[in-house]
Amino acid sequence: MTSARLIAASSLRGMPRHVSLNKRGLATAASKIGSQKVAMSNLEKGKYINYQKMEDNLNVVRSRLNRPLTYAEKIVYGHLDNPHEQEIERGVSYLKLRPDRVACQDATAQMAILQFMSAGLPQTAVPTSVHCDHLIQAQVGGEKDLARAIDINKEVYDFLATACAKYGIGFWKPGSGIIHQIILENYAVPGLMMIGTDSHTPNAGGLGMVACGVGGADAVDVMANIPWELKAPKVIGVYLDGKMGGWTTPKDVILKVAGILTVKGGTGAIIEYHGPGVESLSCTGMATICNMGAEIGATTSLFPFNKRMSSYLEATNRSAIARYAEDFQHNLQPDKDCEYDQRIEIDLSTLEPHINGPFTPDLATPISKFASEVKKNSWPSELKVGLIGSCTNSSYEDMSRSAHIANEAASHGLKAKSQFTITPGSEQVRATIERDGFIESFEKIGGVVLANACGPCIGQWDRKDVKKGEANSIVTSYNRNFTGRNDANPATHAFVTSPDLVTAMVFAGDLSFNPLTDSLKGSDGKEFKFSEPKGYELPAKGYDPGQNTFQAPPKDGASVNVAVSPSSDRLQLLKPFKPWDGKDIIEAPVLIKAKGKCTTDHISAGGPWLKYRGHLENISQNMLIGAINADNGEANNVLNQQDGSFGPVPTVAASYRDAGIPWVVVGDENYGEGSSREHAALEPRFLGGRAVICRSFARIHETNLKKQGMLPLWFKNPADYDKISGTDKISILGLNSFKPGQDLDVEITHKDGGKEKIKVTSSINEGQWGWFKAGSALNMMAANAKKQ
């Protein structure tokens, strides 16, 4: 068998080998699962796991569908708001769902909470948490970087802390760790559903949870007790055979899958891993795979419940949840002979370690071919920096394997030739690896341990070793490597791989080094080869919790004041967007025709802009400044059709808005891929945009645009993209008679006065059309609240 095989089909049945994971098949619980009362987490009182609701929902769904269900379907349909009447067709129906919890990181939480405040509700309807991980910039090392961040961001942290206290939200202080690792350690539960305002929320799929990244407006719906809407996902099955070993890690599974499916191959689908190979993966290894599923556009990814998850739950002081999940395991795995829309097979026994990139996470190269690819493509061979950690690969197991490699190099008298940084995923991981000597292992070979935060992974890196525009190479164990993502340098070639390969390669300082086959010279002049990395799935002495960085909300937060200064440049209360005027959009200038890859990083840059995430006016000054203008090949330089001048995208957009002129954006394929940041939709709306027309959208961004009252429209004929330029005006006709499912006419008026019509389509449904008419989903929520 080859290491991976893609079986494309509209519907494929599971193979008999599924039997090992589906011994109970379609069986249902013999006794009422709801007779047990198990807390959802150790940090929230009175919030219990509701497996009984899932059981009841699935009994209804099974009687209606009369077919085996995938594990993803069991969780999704088990959370239907109305299973009796809900239309259910994968890839077609819009489902109304009731997630169990919401999680927000600090950069997105600001806008989510500001929107929730507008709803005027006393507390969140479901358990919610906020995690301070995005605003800490990496400069010199953990403690100093954290102290500086707490000082610089005091206003924002105070706002979040008081808002969380007022609205019953758990607050994780700066230094706690990265949201996804905190969720895995404290809140993830097999079979439950969570939405999070970060695209890597699917990390919790490593504990068998359907966890989806969303924009803040979706989070506000759930926090306000409104069902969450999601198009019924298709399900892509990834069958894992064989056994993981040697230099191959769980990271290599998702690097391989990314190479097969590409950055948009998972759009509209849940990736469901299954098969006997699952048993050789640790719980945190499964989380790594699910985490990076965001890079293929997947709604989420998940694994079936197994003993490795039970072990992790026990190690994180949640034995009661482990036992409860074991009692419910008939619904925590796929049914025998369930159908997948597409199927991939990977043999873990023959899977090679991979390195993906540069500039895109789906350019997958096995390590045996990587050196030749470096030479063939003239990628800078010198490795400037190796970075391990992040939300994707910062578990105890990851760190223990990297420490093993570091110790072996140190035993030969070597220090890292490249800069080497280490980011612990949480305070618990940091304290535990410090106790067990791993931090000492990293520091003695020249490594720098950064704060428990996102840091360079999201562009929070004050990098000094190269100048902007200087071509260079870095290797990370992160998840995303778009142009300029890590250090704002478009010439940095960023490669993504496992922590093992990153650690080994920093001792060679060269991309061409293959630790599986190549030797290094020790300080004694003798050559040696690295042995296969060894690590520990879980700490033998248990986890050390470290410092207590959690703030629980008071029983009654009604008296807590959440102050936002009118003069603040970090926080700004929101004003409602104007509702639709009931007219067609006539001769709206094309603000920019974006060429090629246009991610949410291009639409709303991260890095230093993160500090303005709570101030819509200020952060809107970064709108589309990274997008490439198809007319001139430049970034942040577009035509102002009012006077014929050229200027920055936000400046031209604001001039149209202030003159009462709506405008549109034209985009290419998979527009808005990457981060879940809703600012990429809020900013165009704030600056006067009315529609985005492109060849295809990334799921989260398309939903975010709808939520803010924008029209996300697809070219009916993708080739029509070529008919439009930045000198054109766009009329969107027939809006008064529009019904969901209908196409719309778009009239293009060219600079010379010539006109031509094209067709566009959309995925807008009835409820979403209501958002457009109301001006935004938040406007509709507020209006409904007034009626009630």
mmCIF file with all atom_site columns, N, CA, C and O in Angstrom, residues 437-451:
data_model
loop_
_atom_site.group_PDB
_atom_site.id
_atom_site.type_symbol
_atom_site.label_atom_id
_atom_site.label_alt_id
_atom_site.label_comp_id
_atom_site.label_asym_id
_atom_site.label_entity_id
_atom_site.label_seq_id
_atom_site.pdbx_PDB_ins_code
_atom_site.Cartn_x
_atom_site.Cartn_y
_atom_site.Cartn_z
_atom_site.occupancy
_atom_site.B_iso_or_equiv
_atom_site.pdbx_formal_charge
_atom_site.auth_seq_id
_atom_site.auth_comp_id
_atom_site.auth_asym_id
_atom_site.auth_atom_id
_atom_site.pdbx_PDB_model_num
ATOM 1  N N  . GLY A 1 437 ? 13.027 19.286 33.381 1.00 0.00 ? 437 GLY A N  1
ATOM 2  C CA . GLY A 1 437 ? 14.353 19.575 32.826 1.00 0.00 ? 437 GLY A CA 1
ATOM 3  C C  . GLY A 1 437 ? 14.411 19.882 31.350 1.00 0.00 ? 437 GLY A C  1
ATOM 4  O O  . GLY A 1 437 ? 15.501 20.092 30.802 1.00 0.00 ? 437 GLY A O  1
ATOM 5  N N  . PHE A 1 438 ? 13.256 19.955 30.670 1.00 0.00 ? 438 PHE A N  1
ATOM 6  C CA . PHE A 1 438 ? 13.295 20.184 29.220 1.00 0.00 ? 438 PHE A CA 1
ATOM 7  C C  . PHE A 1 438 ? 13.715 21.615 28.892 1.00 0.00 ? 438 PHE A C  1
ATOM 8  O O  . PHE A 1 438 ? 14.433 21.846 27.911 1.00 0.00 ? 438 PHE A O  1
ATOM 9  N N  . ILE A 1 439 ? 13.250 22.578 29.686 1.00 0.00 ? 439 ILE A N  1
ATOM 10 C CA . ILE A 1 439 ? 13.640 23.967 29.424 1.00 0.00 ? 439 ILE A CA 1
ATOM 11 C C  . ILE A 1 439 ? 15.151 24.121 29.563 1.00 0.00 ? 439 ILE A C  1
ATOM 12 O O  . ILE A 1 439 ? 15.815 24.787 28.753 1.00 0.00 ? 439 ILE A O  1
ATOM 13 N N  . GLU A 1 440 ? 15.721 23.472 30.561 1.00 0.00 ? 440 GLU A N  1
ATOM 14 C CA . GLU A 1 440 ? 17.185 23.503 30.728 1.00 0.00 ? 440 GLU A CA 1
ATOM 15 C C  . GLU A 1 440 ? 17.869 22.902 29.500 1.00 0.00 ? 440 GLU A C  1
ATOM 16 O O  . GLU A 1 440 ? 18.896 23.417 29.038 1.00 0.00 ? 440 GLU A O  1
ATOM 17 N N  . SER A 1 441 ? 17.291 21.830 28.968 1.00 0.00 ? 441 SER A N  1
ATOM 18 C CA . SER A 1 441 ? 17.864 21.197 27.774 1.00 0.00 ? 441 SER A CA 1
ATOM 19 C C  . SER A 1 441 ? 17.871 22.160 26.595 1.00 0.00 ? 441 SER A C  1
ATOM 20 O O  . SER A 1 441 ? 18.844 22.203 25.827 1.00 0.00 ? 441 SER A O  1
ATOM 21 N N  . PHE A 1 442 ? 16.789 22.916 26.433 1.00 0.00 ? 442 PHE A N  1
ATOM 22 C CA . PHE A 1 442 ? 16.715 23.862 25.322 1.00 0.00 ? 442 PHE A CA 1
ATOM 23 C C  . PHE A 1 442 ? 17.675 25.035 25.521 1.00 0.00 ? 442 PHE A C  1
ATOM 24 O O  . PHE A 1 442 ? 18.355 25.459 24.583 1.00 0.00 ? 442 PHE A O  1
ATOM 25 N N  . GLU A 1 443 ? 17.712 25.545 26.731 1.00 0.00 ? 443 GLU A N  1
ATOM 26 C CA . GLU A 1 443 ? 18.534 26.732 26.970 1.00 0.00 ? 443 GLU A CA 1
ATOM 27 C C  . GLU A 1 443 ? 20.024 26.440 26.887 1.00 0.00 ? 443 GLU A C  1
ATOM 28 O O  . GLU A 1 443 ? 20.811 27.294 26.453 1.00 0.00 ? 443 GLU A O  1
ATOM 29 N N  . LYS A 1 444 ? 20.440 25.224 27.242 1.00 0.00 ? 444 LYS A N  1
ATOM 30 C CA . LYS A 1 444 ? 21.878 24.935 27.209 1.00 0.00 ? 444 LYS A CA 1
ATOM 31 C C  . LYS A 1 444 ? 22.420 24.793 25.787 1.00 0.00 ? 444 LYS A C  1
ATOM 32 O O  . LYS A 1 444 ? 23.636 24.866 25.581 1.00 0.00 ? 444 LYS A O  1
ATOM 33 N N  . ILE A 1 445 ? 21.524 24.627 24.807 1.00 0.00 ? 445 ILE A N  1
ATOM 34 C CA . ILE A 1 445 ? 21.999 24.573 23.419 1.00 0.00 ? 445 ILE A CA 1
ATOM 35 C C  . ILE A 1 445 ? 21.691 25.895 22.693 1.00 0.00 ? 445 ILE A C  1
ATOM 36 O O  . ILE A 1 445 ? 21.829 25.992 21.475 1.00 0.00 ? 445 ILE A O  1
ATOM 37 N N  . GLY A 1 446 ? 21.282 26.924 23.465 1.00 0.00 ? 446 GLY A N  1
ATOM 38 C CA . GLY A 1 446 ? 21.081 28.250 22.893 1.00 0.00 ? 446 GLY A CA 1
ATOM 39 C C  . GLY A 1 446 ? 19.649 28.618 22.593 1.00 0.00 ? 446 GLY A C  1
ATOM 40 O O  . GLY A 1 446 ? 19.394 29.665 21.977 1.00 0.00 ? 446 GLY A O  1
ATOM 41 N N  . GLY A 1 447 ? 18.698 27.783 23.013 1.00 0.00 ? 447 GLY A N  1
ATOM 42 C CA . GLY A 1 447 ? 17.291 28.081 22.760 1.00 0.00 ? 447 GLY A CA 1
ATOM 43 C C  . GLY A 1 447 ? 16.765 29.188 23.664 1.00 0.00 ? 447 GLY A C  1
ATOM 44 O O  . GLY A 1 447 ? 17.263 29.384 24.773 1.00 0.00 ? 447 GLY A O  1
ATOM 45 N N  . VAL A 1 448 ? 15.761 29.906 23.177 1.00 0.00 ? 448 VAL A N  1
ATOM 46 C CA . VAL A 1 448 ? 15.106 30.965 23.946 1.00 0.00 ? 448 VAL A CA 1
ATOM 47 C C  . VAL A 1 448 ? 13.653 30.577 24.148 1.00 0.00 ? 448 VAL A C  1
ATOM 48 O O  . VAL A 1 448 ? 12.919 30.337 23.171 1.00 0.00 ? 448 VAL A O  1
ATOM 49 N N  . VAL A 1 449 ? 13.236 30.484 25.408 1.00 0.00 ? 449 VAL A N  1
ATOM 50 C CA . VAL A 1 449 ? 11.857 30.118 25.722 1.00 0.00 ? 449 VAL A CA 1
ATOM 51 C C  . VAL A 1 449 ? 11.011 31.386 25.765 1.00 0.00 ? 449 VAL A C  1
ATOM 52 O O  . VAL A 1 449 ? 11.274 32.305 26.543 1.00 0.00 ? 449 VAL A O  1
ATOM 53 N N  . LEU A 1 450 ? 9.994  31.428 24.907 1.00 0.00 ? 450 LEU A N  1
ATOM 54 C CA . LEU A 1 450 ? 9.113  32.583 24.807 1.00 0.00 ? 450 LEU A CA 1
ATOM 55 C C  . LEU A 1 450 ? 7.936  32.452 25.768 1.00 0.00 ? 450 LEU A C  1
ATOM 56 O O  . LEU A 1 450 ? 7.766  31.432 26.436 1.00 0.00 ? 450 LEU A O  1
ATOM 57 N N  . ALA A 1 451 ? 7.114  33.488 25.826 1.00 0.00 ? 451 ALA A N  1
ATOM 58 C CA . ALA A 1 451 ? 5.936  33.482 26.690 1.00 0.00 ? 451 ALA A CA 1
ATOM 59 C C  . ALA A 1 451 ? 4.932  32.439 26.229 1.00 0.00 ? 451 ALA A C  1
ATOM 60 O O  . ALA A 1 451 ? 4.931  32.008 25.067 1.00 0.00 ? 451 ALA A O  1
#
